[in-house]
PDB file of C-alpha atoms in Angstrom:
ATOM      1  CA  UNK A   1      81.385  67.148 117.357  1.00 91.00           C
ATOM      2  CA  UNK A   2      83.494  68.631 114.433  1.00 95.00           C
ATOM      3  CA  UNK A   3      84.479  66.342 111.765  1.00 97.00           C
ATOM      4  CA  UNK A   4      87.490  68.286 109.036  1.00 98.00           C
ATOM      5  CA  UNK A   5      87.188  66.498 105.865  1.00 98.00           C
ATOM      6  CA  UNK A   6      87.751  66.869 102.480  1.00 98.00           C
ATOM      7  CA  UNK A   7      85.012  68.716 100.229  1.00 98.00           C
ATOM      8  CA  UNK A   8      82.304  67.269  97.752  1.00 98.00           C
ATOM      9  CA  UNK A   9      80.100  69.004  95.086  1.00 98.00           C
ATOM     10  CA  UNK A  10      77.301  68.473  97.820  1.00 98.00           C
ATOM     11  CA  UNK A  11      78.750  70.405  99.751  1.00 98.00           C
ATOM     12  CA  UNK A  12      79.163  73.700  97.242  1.00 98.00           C
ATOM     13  CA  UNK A  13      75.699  75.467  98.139  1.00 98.00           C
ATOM     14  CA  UNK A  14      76.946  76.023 102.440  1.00 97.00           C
ATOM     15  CA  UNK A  15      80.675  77.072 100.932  1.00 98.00           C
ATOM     16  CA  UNK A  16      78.921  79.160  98.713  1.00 98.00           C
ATOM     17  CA  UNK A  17      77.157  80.828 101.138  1.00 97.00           C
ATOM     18  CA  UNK A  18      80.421  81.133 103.787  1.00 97.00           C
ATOM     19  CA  UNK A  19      82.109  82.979 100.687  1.00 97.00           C
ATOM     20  CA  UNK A  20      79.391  85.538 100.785  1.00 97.00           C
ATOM     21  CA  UNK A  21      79.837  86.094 104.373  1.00 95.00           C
ATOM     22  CA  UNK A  22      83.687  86.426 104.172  1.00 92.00           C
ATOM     23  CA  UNK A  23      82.514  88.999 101.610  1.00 95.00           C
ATOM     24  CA  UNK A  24      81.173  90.613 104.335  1.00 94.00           C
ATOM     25  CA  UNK A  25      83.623  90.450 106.583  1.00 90.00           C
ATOM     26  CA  UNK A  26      85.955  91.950 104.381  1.00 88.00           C
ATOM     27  CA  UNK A  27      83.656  94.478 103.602  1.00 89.00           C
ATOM     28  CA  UNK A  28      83.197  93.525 100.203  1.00 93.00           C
ATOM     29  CA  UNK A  29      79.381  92.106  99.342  1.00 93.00           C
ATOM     30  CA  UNK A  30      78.820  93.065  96.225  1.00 95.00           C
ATOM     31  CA  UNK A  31      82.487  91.586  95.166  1.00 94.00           C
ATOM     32  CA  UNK A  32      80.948  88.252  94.745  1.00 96.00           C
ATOM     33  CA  UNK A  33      79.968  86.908  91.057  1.00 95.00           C
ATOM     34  CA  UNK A  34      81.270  83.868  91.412  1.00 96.00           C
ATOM     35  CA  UNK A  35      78.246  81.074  90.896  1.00 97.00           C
ATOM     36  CA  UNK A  36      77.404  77.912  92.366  1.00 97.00           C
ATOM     37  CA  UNK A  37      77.694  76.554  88.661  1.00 97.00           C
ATOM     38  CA  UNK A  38      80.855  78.280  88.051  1.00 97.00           C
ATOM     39  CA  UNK A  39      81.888  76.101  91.023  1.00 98.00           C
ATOM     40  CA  UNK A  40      80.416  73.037  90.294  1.00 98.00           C
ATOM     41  CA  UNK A  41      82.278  72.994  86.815  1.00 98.00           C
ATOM     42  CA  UNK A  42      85.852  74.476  88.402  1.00 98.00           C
ATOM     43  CA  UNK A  43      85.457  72.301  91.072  1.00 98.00           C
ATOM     44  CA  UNK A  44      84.063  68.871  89.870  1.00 98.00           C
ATOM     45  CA  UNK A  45      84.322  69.290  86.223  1.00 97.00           C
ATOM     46  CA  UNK A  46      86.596  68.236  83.565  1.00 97.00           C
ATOM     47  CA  UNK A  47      89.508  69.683  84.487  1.00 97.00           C
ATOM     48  CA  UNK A  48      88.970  70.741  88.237  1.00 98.00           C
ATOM     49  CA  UNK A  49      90.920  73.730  89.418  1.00 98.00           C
ATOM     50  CA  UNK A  50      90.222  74.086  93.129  1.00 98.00           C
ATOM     51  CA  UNK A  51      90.010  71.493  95.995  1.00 98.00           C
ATOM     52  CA  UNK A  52      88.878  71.960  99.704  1.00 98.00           C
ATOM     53  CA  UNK A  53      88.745  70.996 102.878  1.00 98.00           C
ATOM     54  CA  UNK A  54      85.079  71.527 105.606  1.00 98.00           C
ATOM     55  CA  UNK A  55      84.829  71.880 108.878  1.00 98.00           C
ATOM     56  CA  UNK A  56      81.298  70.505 109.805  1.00 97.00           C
ATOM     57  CA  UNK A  57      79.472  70.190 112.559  1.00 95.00           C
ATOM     58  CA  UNK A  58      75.517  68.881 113.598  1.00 94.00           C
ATOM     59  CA  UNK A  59      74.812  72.764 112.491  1.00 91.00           C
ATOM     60  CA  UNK A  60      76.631  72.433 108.999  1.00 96.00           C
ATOM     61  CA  UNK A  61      79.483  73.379 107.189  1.00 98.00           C
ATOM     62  CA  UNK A  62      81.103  76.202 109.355  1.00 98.00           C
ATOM     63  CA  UNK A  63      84.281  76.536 107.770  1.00 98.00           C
ATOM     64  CA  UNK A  64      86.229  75.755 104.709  1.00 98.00           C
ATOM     65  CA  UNK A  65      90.178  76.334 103.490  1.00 98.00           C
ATOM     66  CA  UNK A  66      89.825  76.368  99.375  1.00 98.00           C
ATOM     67  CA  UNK A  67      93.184  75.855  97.406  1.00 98.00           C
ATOM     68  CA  UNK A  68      94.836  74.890  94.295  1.00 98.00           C
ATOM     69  CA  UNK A  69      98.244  73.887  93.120  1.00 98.00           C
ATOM     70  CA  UNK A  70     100.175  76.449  91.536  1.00 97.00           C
ATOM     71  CA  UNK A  71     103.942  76.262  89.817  1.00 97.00           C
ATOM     72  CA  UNK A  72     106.757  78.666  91.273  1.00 95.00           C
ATOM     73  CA  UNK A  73     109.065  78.954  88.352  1.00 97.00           C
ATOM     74  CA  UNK A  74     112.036  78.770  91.411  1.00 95.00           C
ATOM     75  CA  UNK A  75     111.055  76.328  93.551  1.00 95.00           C
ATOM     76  CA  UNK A  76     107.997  74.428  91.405  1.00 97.00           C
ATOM     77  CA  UNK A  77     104.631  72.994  92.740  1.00 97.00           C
ATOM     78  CA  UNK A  78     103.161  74.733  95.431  1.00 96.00           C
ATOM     79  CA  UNK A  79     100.002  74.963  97.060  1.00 97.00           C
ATOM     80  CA  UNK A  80      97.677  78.171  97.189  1.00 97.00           C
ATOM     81  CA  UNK A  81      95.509  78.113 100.198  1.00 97.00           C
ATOM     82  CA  UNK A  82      92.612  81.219  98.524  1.00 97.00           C
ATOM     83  CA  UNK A  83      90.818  81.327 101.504  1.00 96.00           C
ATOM     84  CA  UNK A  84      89.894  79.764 104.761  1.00 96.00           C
ATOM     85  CA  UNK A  85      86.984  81.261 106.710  1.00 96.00           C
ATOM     86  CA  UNK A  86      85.328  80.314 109.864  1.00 96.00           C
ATOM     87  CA  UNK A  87      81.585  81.226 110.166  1.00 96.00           C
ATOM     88  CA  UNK A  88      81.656  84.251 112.228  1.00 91.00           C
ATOM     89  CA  UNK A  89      79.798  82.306 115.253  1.00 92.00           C
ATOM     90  CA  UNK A  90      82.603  79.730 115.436  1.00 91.00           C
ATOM     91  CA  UNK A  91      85.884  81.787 115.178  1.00 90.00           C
ATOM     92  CA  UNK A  92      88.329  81.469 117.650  1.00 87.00           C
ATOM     93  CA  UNK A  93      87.455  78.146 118.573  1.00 91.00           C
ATOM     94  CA  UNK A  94      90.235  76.277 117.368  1.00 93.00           C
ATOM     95  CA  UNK A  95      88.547  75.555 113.758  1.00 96.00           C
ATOM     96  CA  UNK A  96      90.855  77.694 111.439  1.00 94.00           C
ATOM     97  CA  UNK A  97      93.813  76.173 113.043  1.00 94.00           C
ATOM     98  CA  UNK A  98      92.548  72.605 112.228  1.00 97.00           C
ATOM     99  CA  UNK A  99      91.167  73.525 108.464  1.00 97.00           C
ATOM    100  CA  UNK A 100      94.781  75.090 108.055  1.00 96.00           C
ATOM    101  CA  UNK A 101      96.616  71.875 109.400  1.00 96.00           C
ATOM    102  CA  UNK A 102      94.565  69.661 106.967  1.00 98.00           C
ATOM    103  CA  UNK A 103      95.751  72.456 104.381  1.00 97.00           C
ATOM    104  CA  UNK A 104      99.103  72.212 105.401  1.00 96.00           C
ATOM    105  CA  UNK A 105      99.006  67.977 105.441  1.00 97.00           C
ATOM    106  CA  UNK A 106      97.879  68.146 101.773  1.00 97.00           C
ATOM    107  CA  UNK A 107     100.968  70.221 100.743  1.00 97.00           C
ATOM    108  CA  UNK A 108     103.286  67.747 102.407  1.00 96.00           C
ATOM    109  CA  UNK A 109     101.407  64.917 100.963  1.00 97.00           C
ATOM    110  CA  UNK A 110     102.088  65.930  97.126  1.00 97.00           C
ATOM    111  CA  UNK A 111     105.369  67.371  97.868  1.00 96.00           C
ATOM    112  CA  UNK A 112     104.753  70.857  97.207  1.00 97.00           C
ATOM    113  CA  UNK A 113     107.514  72.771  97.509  1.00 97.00           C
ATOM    114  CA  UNK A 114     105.753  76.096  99.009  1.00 95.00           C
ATOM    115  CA  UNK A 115     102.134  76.831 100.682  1.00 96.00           C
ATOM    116  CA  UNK A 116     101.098  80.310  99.666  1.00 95.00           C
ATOM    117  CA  UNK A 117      98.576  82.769 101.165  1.00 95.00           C
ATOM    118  CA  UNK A 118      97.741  86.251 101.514  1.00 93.00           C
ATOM    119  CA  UNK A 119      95.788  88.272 104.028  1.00 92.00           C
ATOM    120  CA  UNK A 120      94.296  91.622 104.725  1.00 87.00           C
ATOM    121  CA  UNK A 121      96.965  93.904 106.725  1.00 89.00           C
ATOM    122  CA  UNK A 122      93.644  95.378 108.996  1.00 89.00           C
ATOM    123  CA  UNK A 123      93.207  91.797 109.517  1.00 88.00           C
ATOM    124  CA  UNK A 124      94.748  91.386 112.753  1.00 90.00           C
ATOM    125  CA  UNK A 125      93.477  88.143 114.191  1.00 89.00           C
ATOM    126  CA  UNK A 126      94.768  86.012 111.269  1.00 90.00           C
ATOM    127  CA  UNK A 127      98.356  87.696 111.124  1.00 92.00           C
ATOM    128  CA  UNK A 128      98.286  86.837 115.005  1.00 92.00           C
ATOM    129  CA  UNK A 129      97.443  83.830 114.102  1.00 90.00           C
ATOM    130  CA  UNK A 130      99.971  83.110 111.137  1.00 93.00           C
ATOM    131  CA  UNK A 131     103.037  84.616 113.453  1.00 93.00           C
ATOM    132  CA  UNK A 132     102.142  82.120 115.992  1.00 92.00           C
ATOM    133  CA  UNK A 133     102.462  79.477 113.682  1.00 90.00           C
ATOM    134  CA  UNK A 134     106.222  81.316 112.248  1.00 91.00           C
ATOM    135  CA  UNK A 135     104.681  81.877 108.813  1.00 93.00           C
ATOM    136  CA  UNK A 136     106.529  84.413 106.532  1.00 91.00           C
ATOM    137  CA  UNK A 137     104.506  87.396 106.634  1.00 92.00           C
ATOM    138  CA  UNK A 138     106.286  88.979 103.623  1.00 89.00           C
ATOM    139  CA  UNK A 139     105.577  92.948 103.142  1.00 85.00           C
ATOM    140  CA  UNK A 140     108.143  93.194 100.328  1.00 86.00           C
ATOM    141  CA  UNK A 141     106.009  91.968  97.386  1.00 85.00           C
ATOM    142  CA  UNK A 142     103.054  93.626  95.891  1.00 80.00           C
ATOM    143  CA  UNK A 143      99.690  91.698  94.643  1.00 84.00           C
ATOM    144  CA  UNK A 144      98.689  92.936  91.465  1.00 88.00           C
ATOM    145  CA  UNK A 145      95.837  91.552  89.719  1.00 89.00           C
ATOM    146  CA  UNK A 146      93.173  92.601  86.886  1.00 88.00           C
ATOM    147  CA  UNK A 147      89.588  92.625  87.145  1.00 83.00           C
ATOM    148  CA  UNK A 148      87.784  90.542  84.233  1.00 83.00           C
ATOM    149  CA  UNK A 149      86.896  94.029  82.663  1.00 88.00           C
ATOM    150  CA  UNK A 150      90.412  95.345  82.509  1.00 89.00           C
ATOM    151  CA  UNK A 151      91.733  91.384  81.016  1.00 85.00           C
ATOM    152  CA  UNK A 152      88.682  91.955  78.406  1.00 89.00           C
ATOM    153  CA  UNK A 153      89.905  95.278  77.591  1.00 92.00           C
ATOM    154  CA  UNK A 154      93.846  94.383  77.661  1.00 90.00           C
ATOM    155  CA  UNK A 155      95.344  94.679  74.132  1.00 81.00           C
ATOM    156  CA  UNK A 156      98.844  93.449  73.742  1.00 76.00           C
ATOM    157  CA  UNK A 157     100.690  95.547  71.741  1.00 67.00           C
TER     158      UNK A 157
END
């Protein structure tokens, strides 16, 4: 039984702890400083900043697909679909697919102009997976981004 369904702040300690595996995954565990309080006030705070979607089962949360809206300055609101991971156990069993269809239903259902994503290039099981659904797999643009040390240490001059 697998039930896809929006998230709560109950259900922050499991996606927590699926983040930290993805970490792994990705080869990246010590990447992580993002908190379960950071999340509880990003998430379900004042002015909440994220939403997302679970894939549970009797075993738990298996899977989520975390997003926010974003603004294209062309084309205007768009969703940002951050990540959606499948506990390691339960990939390839149909479970991404569904987490990114309830992803993709939410962008239709606030009229979002673009649904945005990125993924590793030695991750060759998702790009399979995003060709097969005809999703742009655009190698013209570069991601650029700066760590919380480097915005600290930018001075505008």
């Amino acid at each position: 039984m697998l039930n896809i369904r929006k998230g709560t702040i109950d259900d922050l300690p499991q996606v927590h702890n699926l983040i930290k595996e993805l970490a792994v995954y990705e080869k990246a565990p010590d990447e992580v400083t993002n908190t379960l309080e950071d999340m509880h006030w990003d998430g379900f705070g004042e002015n909440p900043i994220f939403k997302f979607f679970v894939a549970e089962t009797e075993e738990g949360i298996v899977g989520i697909a975390l997003y926010y809206i974003a603004y294209s300055t062309w084309k205007g609101k768009m969703l940002f679909l951050e990540d959606l991971i499948v506990t390691e156990r339960q990939r390839r069993s149909g479970i991404g697919k569904m987490l990114f269809n309830a992803v993709a239903r939410e962008a239709k259902e606030i009229d979002a102009k673009r649904m945005k994503w990125q993924v590793l290039d030695w991750n060759e099981p998702a790009i399979a997976f995003y060709r097969k659904i005809g999703a742009n797999l655009d190698g013209e643009w570069i991601n650029c981004n700066m760590t919380e040390e480097q915005i600290k240490a930018y001075t505008a001059d």
